[in-house]
CSV table of C-alpha atoms in Angstrom, one decimal:
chain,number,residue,atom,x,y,z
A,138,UNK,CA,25.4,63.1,15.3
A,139,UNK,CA,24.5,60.9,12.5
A,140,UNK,CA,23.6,61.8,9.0
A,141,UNK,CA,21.7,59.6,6.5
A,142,UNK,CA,21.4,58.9,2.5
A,143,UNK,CA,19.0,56.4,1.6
A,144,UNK,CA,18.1,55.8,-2.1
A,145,UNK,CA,16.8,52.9,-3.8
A,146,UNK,CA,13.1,53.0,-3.1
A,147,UNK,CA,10.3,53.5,-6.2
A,148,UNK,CA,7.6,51.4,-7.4
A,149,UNK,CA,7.4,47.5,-8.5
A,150,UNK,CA,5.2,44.8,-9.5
A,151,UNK,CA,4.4,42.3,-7.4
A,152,UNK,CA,7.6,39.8,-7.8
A,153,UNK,CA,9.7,41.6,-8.4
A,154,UNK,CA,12.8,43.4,-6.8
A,155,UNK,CA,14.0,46.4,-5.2
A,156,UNK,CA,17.5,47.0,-3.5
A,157,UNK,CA,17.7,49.7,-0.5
A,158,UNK,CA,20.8,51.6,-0.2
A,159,UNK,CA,21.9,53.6,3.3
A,160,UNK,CA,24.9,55.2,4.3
A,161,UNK,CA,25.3,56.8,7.7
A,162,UNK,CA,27.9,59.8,7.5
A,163,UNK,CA,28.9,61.8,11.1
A,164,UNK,CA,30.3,59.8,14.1
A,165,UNK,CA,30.2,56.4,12.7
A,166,UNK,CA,32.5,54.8,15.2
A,167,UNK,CA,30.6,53.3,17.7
A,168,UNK,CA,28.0,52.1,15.3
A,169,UNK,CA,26.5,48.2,17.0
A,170,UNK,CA,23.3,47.6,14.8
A,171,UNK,CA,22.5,48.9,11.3
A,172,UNK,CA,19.4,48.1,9.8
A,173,UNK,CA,15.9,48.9,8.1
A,174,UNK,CA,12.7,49.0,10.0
A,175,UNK,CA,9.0,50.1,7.6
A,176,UNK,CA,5.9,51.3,8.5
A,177,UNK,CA,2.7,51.2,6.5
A,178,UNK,CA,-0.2,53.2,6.6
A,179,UNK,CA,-2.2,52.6,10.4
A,180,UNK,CA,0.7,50.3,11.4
A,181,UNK,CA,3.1,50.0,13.9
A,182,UNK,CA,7.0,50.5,12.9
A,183,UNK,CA,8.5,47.1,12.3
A,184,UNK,CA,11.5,45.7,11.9
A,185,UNK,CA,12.5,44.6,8.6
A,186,UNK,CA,16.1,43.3,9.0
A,187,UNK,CA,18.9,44.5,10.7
A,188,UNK,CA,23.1,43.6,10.8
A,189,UNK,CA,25.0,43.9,14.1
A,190,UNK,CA,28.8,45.2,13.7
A,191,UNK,CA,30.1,41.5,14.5
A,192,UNK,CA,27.8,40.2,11.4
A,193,UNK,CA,25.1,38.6,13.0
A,194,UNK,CA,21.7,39.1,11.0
A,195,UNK,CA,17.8,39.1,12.5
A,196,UNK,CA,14.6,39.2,10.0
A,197,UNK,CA,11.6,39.5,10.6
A,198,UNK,CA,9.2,36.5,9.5
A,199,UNK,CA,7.3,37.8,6.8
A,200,UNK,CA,10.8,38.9,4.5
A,201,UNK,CA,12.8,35.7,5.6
A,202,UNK,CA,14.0,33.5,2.5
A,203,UNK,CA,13.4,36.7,0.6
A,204,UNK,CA,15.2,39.8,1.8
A,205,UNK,CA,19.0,40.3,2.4
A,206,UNK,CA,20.9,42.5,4.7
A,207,UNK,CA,24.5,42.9,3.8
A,208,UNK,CA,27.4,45.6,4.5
A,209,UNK,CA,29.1,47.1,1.8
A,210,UNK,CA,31.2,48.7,4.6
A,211,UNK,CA,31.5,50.3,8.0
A,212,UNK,CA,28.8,52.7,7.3
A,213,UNK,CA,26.9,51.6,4.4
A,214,UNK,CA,24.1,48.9,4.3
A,215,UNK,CA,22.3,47.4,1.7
A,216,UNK,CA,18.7,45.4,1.6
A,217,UNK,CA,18.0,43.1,-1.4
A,218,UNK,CA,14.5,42.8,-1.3
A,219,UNK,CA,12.5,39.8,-4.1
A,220,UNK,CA,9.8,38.6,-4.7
A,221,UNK,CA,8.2,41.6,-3.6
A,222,UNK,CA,4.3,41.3,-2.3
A,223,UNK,CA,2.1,43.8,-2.1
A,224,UNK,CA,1.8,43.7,2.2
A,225,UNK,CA,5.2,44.6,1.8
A,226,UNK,CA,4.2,48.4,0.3
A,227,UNK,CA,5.5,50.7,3.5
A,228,UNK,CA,8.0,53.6,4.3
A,229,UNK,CA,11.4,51.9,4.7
A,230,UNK,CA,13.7,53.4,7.4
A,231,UNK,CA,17.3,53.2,7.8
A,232,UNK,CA,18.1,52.6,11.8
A,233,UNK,CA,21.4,52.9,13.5
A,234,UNK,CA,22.1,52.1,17.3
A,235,UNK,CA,25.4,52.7,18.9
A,236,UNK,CA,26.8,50.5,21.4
A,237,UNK,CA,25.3,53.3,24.0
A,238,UNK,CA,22.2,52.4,23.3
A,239,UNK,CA,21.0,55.7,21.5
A,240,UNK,CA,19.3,54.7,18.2
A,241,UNK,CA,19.0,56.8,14.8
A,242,UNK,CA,16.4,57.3,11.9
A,243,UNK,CA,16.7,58.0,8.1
A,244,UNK,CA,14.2,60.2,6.3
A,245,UNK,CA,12.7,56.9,4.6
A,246,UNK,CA,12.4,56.0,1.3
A,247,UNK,CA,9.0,54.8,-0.1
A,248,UNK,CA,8.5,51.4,-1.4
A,249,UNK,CA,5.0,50.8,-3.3
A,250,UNK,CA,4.3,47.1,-4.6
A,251,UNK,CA,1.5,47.4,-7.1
A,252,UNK,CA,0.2,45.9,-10.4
């Protein structure tokens, strides 16, 4: 089992920035991809970015040159998100996948860009 803690999310103008926090607790060892996917209202989940174990990175298009996966360690992960838009309003979920294949969801963390 895999527990989560995700902080971070709140409400911003458009430009500015907002940093997601996630820490996985529980059986962390086999842990391959750890990463955030969103969903906004009457859309499909999406990938945001995500960090395999070995360091290698994927984003999707529209957060590229302006959102930054990172690992503070083993079982924490942190998104830097600037230059915020307002497309980018959504419910942000922390993802896990272990090397097994199984795949794990946070609670999500609301992120609202809005004048």
């Amino acid at each position: 089992q895999v527990q989560f803690v995700e902080s971070g999310g709140g409400l911003v103008q458009p430009g500015g920035s907002l940093n997601l926090t996630c820490t996985v607790f529980g059986s962390v060892f086999d842990i391959d991809v750890m990463g955030w996917y969103r969903q906004a209202p009457e859309k499909q989940r999406e990938l945001v970015a995500s960090m395999h174990t070995e360091g290698t990175t994927d984003y999707a298009d529209s957060v590229k040159g302006r959102f930054t996966i990172s690992k503070h360690n083993v079982n924490t992960v942190l998104l830097q998100m600037n230059n915020l838009k307002p497309e980018d309003t959504a419910v942000y979920y922390c993802h896990v996948k272990r090397y097994s294949g199984f795949n794990y969801w946070g609670q999500g963390t609301q992120v609202t860009v809005s004048s």
